[in-house]
Each structure stands twice: as structure tokens, then as C-alpha cells.
N, CA, C and O atoms as a MOPAC input file, in Angstrom:
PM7 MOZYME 1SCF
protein

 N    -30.87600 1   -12.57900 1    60.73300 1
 C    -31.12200 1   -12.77200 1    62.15100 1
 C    -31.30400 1   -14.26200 1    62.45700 1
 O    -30.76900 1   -14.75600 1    63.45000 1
 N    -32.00100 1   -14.93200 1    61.67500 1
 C    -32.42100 1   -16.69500 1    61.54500 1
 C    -31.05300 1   -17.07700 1    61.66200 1
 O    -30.68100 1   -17.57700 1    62.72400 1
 N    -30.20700 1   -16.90400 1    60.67100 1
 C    -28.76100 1   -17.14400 1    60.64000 1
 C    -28.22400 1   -17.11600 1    61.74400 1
 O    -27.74300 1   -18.13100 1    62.24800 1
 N    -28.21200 1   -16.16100 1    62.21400 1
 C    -27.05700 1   -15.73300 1    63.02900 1
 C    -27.74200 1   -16.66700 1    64.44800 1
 O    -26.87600 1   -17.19400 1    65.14700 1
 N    -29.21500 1   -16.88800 1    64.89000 1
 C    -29.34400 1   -17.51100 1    65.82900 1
 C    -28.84100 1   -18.75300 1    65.74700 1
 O    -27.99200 1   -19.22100 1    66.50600 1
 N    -29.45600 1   -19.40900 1    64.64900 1
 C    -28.92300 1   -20.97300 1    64.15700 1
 C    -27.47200 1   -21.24000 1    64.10600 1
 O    -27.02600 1   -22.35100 1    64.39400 1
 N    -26.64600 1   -20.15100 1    63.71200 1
 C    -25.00500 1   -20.32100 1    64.39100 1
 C    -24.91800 1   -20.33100 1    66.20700 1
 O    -24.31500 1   -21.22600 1    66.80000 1
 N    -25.45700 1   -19.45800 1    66.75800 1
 C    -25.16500 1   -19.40900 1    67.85800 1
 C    -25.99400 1   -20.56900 1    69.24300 1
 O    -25.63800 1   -20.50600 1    70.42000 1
 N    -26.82500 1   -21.29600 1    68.86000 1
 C    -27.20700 1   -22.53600 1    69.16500 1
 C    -26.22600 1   -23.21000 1    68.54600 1
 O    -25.46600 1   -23.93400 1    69.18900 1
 N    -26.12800 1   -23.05400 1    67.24200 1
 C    -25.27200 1   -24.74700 1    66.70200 1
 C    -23.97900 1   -24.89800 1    67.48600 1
 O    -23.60100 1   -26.00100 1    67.87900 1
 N    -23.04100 1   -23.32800 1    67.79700 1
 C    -21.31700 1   -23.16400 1    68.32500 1
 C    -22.31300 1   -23.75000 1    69.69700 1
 O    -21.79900 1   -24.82300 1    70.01500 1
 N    -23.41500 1   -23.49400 1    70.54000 1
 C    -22.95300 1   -23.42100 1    72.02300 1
 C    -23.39500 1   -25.38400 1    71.88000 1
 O    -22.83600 1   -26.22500 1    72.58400 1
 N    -24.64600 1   -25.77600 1    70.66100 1
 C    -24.53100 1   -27.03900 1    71.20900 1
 C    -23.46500 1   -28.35500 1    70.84000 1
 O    -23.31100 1   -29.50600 1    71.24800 1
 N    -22.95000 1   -27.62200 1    70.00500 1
 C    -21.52500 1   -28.53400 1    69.78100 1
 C    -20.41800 1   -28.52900 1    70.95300 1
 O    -19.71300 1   -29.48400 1    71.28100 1
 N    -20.42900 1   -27.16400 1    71.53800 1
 C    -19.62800 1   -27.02600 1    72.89500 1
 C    -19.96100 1   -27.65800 1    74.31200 1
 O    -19.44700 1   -27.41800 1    75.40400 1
 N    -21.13300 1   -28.67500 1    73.91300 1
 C    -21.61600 1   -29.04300 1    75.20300 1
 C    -21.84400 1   -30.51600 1    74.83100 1
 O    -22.35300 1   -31.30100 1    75.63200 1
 N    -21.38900 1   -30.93300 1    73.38600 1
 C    -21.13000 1   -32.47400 1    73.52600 1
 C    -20.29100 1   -32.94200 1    74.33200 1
 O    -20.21600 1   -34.12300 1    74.67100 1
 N    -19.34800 1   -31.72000 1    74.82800 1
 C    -17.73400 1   -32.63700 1    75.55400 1
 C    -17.70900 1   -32.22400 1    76.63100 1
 O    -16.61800 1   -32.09100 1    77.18500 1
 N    -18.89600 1   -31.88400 1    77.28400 1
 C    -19.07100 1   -31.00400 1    78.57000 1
 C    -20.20800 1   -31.89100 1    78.91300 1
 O    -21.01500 1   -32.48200 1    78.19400 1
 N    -20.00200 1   -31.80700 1    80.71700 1
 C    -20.95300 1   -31.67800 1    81.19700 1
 C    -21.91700 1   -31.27000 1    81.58800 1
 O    -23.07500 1   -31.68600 1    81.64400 1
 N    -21.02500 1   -29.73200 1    82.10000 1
 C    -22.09400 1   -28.28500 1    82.31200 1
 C    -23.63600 1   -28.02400 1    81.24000 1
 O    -23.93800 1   -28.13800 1    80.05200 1
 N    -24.09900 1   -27.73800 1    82.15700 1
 C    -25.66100 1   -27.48400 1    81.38100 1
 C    -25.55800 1   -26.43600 1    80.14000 1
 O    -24.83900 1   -25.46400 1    79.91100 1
 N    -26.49500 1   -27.01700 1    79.52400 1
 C    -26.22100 1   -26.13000 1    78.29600 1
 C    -26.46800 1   -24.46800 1    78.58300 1
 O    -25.85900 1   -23.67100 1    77.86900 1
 N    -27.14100 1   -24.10200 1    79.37000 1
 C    -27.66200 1   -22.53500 1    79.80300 1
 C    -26.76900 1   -22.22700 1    80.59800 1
 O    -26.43800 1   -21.05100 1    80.75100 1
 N    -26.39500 1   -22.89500 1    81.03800 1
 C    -24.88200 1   -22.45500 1    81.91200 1
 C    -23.63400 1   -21.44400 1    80.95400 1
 O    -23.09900 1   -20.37900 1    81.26200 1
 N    -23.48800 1   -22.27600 1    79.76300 1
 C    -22.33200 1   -22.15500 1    78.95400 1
 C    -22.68100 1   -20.98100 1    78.10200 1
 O    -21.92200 1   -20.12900 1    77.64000 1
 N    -23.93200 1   -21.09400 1    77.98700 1
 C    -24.73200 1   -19.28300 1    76.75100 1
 C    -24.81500 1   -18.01900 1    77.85100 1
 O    -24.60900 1   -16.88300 1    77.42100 1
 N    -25.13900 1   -18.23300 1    79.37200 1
 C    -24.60300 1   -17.40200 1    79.77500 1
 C    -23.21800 1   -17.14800 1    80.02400 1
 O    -22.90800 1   -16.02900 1    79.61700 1
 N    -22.11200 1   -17.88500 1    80.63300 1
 C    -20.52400 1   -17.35200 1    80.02300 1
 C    -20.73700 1   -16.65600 1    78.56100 1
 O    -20.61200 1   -15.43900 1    78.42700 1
 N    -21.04000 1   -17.45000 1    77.57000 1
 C    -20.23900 1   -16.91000 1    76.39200 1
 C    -20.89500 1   -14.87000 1    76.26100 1
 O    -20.30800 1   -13.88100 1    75.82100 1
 N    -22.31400 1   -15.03400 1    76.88400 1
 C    -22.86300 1   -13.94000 1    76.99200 1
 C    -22.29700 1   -12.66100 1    77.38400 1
 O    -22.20400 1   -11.57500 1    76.81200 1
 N    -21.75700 1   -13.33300 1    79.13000 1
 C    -21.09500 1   -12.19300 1    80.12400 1
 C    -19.89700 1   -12.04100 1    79.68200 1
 O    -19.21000 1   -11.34800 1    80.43200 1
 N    -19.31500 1   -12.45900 1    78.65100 1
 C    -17.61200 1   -11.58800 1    78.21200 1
 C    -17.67700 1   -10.46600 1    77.83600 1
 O    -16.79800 1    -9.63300 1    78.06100 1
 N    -18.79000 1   -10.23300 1    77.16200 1
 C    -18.38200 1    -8.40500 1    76.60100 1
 C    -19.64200 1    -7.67400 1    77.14100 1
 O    -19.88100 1    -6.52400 1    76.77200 1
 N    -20.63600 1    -8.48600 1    78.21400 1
 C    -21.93800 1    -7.42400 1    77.93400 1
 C    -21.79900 1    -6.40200 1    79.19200 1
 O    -22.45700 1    -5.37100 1    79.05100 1
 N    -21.25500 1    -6.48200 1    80.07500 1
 C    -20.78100 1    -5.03400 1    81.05900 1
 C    -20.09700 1    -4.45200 1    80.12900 1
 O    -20.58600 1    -3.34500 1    79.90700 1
 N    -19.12700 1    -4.68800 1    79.42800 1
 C    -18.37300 1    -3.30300 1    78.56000 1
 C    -19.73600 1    -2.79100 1    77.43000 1
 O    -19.92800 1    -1.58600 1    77.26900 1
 N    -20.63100 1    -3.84400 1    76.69100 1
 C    -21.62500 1    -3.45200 1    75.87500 1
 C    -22.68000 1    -2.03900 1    77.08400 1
 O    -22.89200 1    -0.89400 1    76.68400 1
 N    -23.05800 1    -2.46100 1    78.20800 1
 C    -24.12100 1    -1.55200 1    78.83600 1
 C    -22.72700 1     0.02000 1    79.26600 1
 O    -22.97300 1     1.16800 1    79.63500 1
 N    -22.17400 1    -0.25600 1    79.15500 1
 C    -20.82500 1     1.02500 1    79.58300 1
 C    -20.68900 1     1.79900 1    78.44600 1
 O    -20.64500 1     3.02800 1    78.39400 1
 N    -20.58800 1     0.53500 1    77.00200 1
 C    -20.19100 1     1.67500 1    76.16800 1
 C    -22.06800 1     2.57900 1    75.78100 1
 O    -22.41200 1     3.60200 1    75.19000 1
 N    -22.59500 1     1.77000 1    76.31900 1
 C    -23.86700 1     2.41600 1    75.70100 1
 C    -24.48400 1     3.21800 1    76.54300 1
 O    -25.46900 1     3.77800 1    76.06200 1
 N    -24.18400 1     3.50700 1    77.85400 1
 C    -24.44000 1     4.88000 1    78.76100 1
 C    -23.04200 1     5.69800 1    78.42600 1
 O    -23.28300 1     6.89700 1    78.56900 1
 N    -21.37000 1     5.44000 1    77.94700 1
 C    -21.40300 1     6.22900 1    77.46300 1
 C    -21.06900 1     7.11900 1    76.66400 1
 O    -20.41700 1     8.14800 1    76.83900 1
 N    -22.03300 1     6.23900 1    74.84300 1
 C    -22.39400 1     6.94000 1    74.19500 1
 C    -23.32900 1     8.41800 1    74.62600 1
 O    -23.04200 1     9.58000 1    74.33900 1
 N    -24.72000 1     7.81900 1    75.53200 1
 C    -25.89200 1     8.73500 1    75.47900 1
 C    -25.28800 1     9.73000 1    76.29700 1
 O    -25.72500 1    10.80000 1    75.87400 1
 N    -24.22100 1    10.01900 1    77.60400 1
 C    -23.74800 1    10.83500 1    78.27100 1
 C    -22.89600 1    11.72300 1    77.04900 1
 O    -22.84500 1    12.93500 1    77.26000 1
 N    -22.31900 1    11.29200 1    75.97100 1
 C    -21.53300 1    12.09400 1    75.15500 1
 C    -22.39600 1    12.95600 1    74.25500 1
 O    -22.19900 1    14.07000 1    73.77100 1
 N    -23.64000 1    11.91800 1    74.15900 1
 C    -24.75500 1    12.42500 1    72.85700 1
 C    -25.64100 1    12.34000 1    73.43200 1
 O    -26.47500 1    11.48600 1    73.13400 1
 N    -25.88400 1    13.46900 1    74.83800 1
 C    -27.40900 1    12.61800 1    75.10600 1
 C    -29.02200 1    13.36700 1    74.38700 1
 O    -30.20400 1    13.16800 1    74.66500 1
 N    -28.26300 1    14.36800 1    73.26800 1
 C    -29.84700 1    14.73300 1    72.26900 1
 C    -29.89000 1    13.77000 1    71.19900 1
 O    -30.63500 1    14.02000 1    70.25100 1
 N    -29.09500 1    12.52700 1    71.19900 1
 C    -29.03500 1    11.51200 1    70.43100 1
 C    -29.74300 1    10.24100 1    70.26400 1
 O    -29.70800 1     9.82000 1    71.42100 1
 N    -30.43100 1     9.25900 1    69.50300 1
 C    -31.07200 1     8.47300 1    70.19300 1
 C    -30.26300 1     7.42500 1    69.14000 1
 O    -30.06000 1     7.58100 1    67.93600 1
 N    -29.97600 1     6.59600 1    69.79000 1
 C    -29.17100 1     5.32600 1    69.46400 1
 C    -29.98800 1     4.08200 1    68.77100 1
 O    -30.56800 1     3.30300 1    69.52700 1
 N    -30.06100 1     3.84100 1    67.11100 1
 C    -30.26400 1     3.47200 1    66.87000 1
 C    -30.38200 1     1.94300 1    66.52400 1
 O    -31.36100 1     1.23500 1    66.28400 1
 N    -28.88800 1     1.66100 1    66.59200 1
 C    -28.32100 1     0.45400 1    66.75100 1
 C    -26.85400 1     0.09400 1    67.21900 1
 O    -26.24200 1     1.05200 1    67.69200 1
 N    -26.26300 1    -0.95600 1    67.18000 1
 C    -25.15300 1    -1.26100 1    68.10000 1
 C    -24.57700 1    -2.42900 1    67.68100 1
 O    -25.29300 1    -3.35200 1    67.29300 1
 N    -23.15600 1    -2.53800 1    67.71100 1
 C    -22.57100 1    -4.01700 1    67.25400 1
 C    -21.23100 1    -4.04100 1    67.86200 1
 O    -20.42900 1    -3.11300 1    67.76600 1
 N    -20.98000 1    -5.38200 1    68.63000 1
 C    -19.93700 1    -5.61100 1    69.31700 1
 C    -18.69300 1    -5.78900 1    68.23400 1
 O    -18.94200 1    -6.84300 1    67.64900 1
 N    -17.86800 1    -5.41300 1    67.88000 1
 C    -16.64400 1    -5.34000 1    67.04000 1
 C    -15.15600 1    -6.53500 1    67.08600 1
 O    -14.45000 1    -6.92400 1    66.15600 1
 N    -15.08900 1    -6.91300 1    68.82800 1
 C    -14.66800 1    -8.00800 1    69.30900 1
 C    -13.73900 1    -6.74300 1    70.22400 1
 O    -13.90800 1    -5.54300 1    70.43500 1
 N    -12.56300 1    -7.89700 1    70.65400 1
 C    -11.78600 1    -7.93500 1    71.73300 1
 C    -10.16600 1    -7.69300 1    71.15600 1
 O     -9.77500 1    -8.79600 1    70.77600 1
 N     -9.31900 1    -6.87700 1    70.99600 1
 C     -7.73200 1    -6.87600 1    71.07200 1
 C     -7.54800 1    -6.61600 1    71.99800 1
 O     -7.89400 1    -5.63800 1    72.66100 1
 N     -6.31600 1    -8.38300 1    72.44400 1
 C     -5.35400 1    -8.54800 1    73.78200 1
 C     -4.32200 1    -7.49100 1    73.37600 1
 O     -3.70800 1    -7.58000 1    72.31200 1
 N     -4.13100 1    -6.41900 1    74.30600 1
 C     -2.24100 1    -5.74200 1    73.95900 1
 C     -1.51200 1    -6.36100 1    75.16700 1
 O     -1.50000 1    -5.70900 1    76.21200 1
 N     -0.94500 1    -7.48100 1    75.12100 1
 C     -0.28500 1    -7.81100 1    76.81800 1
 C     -1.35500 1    -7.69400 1    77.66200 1
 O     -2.43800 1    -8.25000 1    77.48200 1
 N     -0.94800 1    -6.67000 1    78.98200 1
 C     -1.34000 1    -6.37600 1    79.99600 1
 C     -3.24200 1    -5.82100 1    79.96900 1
 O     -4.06900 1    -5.71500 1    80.87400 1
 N     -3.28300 1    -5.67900 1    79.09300 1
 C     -4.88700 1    -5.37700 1    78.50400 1
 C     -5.37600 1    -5.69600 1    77.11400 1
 O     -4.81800 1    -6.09800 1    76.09300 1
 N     -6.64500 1    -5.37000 1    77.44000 1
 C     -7.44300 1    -5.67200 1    76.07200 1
 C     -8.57800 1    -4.46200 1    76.02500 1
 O     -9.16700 1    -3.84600 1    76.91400 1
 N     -8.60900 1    -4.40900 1    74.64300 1
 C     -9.72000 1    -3.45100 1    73.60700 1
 C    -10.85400 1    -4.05500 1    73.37000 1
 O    -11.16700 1    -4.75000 1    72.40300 1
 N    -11.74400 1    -3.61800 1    74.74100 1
 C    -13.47100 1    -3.99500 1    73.80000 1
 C    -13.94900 1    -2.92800 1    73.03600 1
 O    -14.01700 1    -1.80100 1    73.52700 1
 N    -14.33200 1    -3.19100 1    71.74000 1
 C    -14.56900 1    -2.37200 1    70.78900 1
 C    -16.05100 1    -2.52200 1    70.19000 1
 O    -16.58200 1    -3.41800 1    69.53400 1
 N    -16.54000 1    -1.20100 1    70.71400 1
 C    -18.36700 1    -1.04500 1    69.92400 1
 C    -18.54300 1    -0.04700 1    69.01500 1
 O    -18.22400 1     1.10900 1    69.29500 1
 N    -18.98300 1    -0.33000 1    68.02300 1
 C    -20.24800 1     0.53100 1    67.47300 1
 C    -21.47900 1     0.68000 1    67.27600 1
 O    -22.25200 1    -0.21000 1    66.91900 1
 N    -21.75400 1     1.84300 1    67.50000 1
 C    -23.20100 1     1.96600 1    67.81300 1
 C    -23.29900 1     3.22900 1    66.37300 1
 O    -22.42400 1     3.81100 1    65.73100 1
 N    -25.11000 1     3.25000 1    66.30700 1
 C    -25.44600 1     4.34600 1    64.70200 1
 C    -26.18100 1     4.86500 1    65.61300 1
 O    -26.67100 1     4.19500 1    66.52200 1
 N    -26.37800 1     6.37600 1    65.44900 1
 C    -27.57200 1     7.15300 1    66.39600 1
 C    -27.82400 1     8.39600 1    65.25100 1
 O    -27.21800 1     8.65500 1    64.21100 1
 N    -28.94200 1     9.01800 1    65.88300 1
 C    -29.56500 1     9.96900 1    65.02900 1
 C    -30.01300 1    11.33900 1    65.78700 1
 O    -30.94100 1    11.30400 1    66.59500 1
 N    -29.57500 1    12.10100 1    65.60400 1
 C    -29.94300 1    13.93200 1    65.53300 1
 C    -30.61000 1    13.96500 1    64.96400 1
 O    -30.35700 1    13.45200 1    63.87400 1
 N    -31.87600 1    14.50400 1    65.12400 1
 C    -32.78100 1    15.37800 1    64.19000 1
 C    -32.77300 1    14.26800 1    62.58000 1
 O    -33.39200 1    13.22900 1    62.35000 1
 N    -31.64400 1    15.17500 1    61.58500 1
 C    -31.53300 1    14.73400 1    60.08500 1
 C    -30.91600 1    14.00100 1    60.46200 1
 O    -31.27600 1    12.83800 1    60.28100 1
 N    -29.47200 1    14.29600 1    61.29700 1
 C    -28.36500 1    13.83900 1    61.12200 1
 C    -28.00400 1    12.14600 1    61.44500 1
 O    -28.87900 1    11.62700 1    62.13900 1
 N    -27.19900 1    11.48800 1    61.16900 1
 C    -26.60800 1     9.97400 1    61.36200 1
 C    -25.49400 1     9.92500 1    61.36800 1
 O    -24.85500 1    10.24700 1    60.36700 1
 N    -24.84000 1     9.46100 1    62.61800 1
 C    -23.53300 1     9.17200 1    62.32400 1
 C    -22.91400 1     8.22900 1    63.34500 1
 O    -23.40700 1     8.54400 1    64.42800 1
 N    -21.96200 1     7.09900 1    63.52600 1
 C    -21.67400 1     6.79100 1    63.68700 1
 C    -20.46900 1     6.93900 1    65.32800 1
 O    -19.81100 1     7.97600 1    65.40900 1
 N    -20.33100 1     5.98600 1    66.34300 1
 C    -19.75700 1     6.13500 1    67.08600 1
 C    -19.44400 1     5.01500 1    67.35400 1
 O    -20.14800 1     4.05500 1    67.66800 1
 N    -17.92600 1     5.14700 1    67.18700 1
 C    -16.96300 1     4.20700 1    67.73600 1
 C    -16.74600 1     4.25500 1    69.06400 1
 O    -16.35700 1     5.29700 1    69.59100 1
 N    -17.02100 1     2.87800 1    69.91900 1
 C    -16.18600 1     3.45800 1    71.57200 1
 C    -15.44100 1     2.12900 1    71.62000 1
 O    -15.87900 1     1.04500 1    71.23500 1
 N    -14.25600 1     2.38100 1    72.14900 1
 C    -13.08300 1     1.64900 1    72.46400 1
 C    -12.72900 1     1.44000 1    73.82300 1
 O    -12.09100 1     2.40900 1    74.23400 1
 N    -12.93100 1     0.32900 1    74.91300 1
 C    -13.06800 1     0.02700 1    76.29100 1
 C    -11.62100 1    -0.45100 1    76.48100 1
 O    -11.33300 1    -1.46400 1    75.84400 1
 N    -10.47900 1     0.19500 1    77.38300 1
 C     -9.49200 1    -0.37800 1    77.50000 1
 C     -9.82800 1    -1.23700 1    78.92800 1
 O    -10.61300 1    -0.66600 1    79.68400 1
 N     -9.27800 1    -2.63100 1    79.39000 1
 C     -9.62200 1    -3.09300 1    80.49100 1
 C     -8.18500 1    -3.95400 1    80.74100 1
 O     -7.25000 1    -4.39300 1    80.07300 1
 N     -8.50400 1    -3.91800 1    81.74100 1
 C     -6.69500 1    -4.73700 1    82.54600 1
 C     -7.07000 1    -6.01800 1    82.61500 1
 O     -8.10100 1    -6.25400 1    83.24500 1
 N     -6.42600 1    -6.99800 1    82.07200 1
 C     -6.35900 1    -8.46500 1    81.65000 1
 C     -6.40000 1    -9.22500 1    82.44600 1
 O     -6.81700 1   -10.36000 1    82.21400 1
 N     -5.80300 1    -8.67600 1    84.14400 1
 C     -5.35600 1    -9.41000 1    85.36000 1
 C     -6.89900 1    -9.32500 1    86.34100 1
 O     -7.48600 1   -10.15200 1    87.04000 1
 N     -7.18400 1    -7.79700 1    85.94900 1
 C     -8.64100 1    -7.30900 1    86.99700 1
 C     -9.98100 1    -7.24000 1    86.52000 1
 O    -11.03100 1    -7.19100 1    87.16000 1
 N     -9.75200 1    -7.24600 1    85.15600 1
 C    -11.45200 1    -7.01600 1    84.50400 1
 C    -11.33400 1    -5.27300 1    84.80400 1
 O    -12.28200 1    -4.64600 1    84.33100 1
 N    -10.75100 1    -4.81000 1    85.20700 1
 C    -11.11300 1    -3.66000 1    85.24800 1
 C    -10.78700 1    -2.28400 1    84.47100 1
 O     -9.86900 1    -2.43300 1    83.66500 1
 N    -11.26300 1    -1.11800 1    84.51600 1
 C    -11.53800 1    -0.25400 1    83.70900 1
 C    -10.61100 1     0.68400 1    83.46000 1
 O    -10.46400 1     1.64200 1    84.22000 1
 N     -9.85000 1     0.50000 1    82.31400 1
 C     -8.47700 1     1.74200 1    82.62600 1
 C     -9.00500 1     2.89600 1    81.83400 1
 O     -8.84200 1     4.03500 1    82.27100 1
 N     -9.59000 1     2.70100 1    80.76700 1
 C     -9.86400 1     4.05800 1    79.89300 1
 C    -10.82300 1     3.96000 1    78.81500 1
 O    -11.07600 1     2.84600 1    78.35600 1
 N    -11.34600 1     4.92300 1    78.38700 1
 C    -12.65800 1     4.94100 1    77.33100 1
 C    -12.45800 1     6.01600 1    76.69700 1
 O    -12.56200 1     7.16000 1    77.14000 1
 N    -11.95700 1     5.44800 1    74.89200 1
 C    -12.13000 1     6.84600 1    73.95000 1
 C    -13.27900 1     6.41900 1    73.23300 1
 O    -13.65700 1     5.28200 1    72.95200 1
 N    -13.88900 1     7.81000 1    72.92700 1
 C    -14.97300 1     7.72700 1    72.35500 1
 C    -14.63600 1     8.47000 1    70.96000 1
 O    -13.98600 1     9.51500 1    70.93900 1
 N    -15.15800 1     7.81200 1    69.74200 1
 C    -14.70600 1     8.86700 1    68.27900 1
 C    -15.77900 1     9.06300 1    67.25200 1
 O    -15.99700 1     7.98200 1    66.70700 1
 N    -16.46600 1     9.93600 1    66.81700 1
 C    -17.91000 1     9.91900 1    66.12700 1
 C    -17.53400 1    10.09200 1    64.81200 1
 O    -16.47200 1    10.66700 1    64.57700 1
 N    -18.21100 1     9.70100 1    63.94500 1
 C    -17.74800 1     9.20900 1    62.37500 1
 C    -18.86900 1     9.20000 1    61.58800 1
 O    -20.02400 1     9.01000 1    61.96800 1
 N    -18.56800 1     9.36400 1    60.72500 1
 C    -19.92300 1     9.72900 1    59.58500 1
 C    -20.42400 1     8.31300 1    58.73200 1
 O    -21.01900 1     8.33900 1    57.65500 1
 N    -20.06900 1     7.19400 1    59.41500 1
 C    -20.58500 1     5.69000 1    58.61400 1
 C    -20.91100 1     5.18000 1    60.44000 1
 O    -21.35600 1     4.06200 1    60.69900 1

């Protein structure tokens, strides 16, 4: 977790030697690229699983196909014993930001 903060200060303050823009300016952009598809895929996971409680979550990144792109999450949640895994895949239109389709696929990792 130390790590991963100390990368993500070091990328945004190297990105703001050649900039003017304020440095809090630029951590929110890099923020708002995937976090509406992150709160979407995570209402809906709980609408698919909602006796599920969602344990954790990790953004996977972004595939451009042309005319759109794949935001891709996984999230780990838990039943009762059970654990398993859910993939959700956000298709979005490249031109609008907007929302063409959502498969959801549950997996045992």
C-alpha cells in the first residue's frame, strides 16, 4: 500500500514539473477516468449479488476497440462460506462517455 502511494505521488509529481496546473487539479483528472464506471460496476455487482457482501475490488484498466472502450473490474465477495470472484466489463462509446453495455461473469478466483 506504502508502495503503491509513493508511485502515485511520484507519476502525478513528475507530471507537474512541465505543467502549470495545480498539482490537485491533475490527481483529480487522473482519478475521474475510471471512477463513475468503478461506482457502476459496484452497484452492479450488489444488484446481481445483493446476499453478497463485497469484499474487495480492483480496476483491471481500459481496452480501446475503435469506436469504444472496455472498463474492466474485479471485485471478491462472500456468501455465507462461499468466495468467488466477479468480473464486470463496462462497454462505453469513445465519442460520448457513454454507456452501451455491461456483462457481468462470476468465477471462482
Amino acid at each position: 500500500m506504502a508502495n503503491s502511494l509513493f508511485l502515485i505521488f511520484s507519476l502525478v509529481f513528475s507530471a507537474n514539473i512541465h505543467s502549470a496546473e495545480p498539482l490537485a487539479h491533475q490527481f483529480v483528472v487522473v482519478q475521474d477516468g475510471y471512477a463513475q464506471w468503478g461506482r457502476l460496476a459496484m452497484q452492479t455487482a450488489k444488484q446481481k449479488f445483493p446476499d453478497a457482501q463485497i469484499v474487495d475490488y480492483r480496476y483491471e484498466g481500459r481496452t480501446d476497440e475503435g469506436e469504444t472502450a472496455i472498463e474492466q473490474f474485479k471485485l471478491w465477495a462472500k456468501k455465507g462460506q462461499e468466495e468467488f470472484g466477479i468480473v464486470i466489463k463496462i462497454r462505453v462509446d469513445q465519442k460520448t462517455n457513454k454507456l452501451q453495455n455491461i456483462q457481468v461473469l462470476k468465477t471462482k478466483q
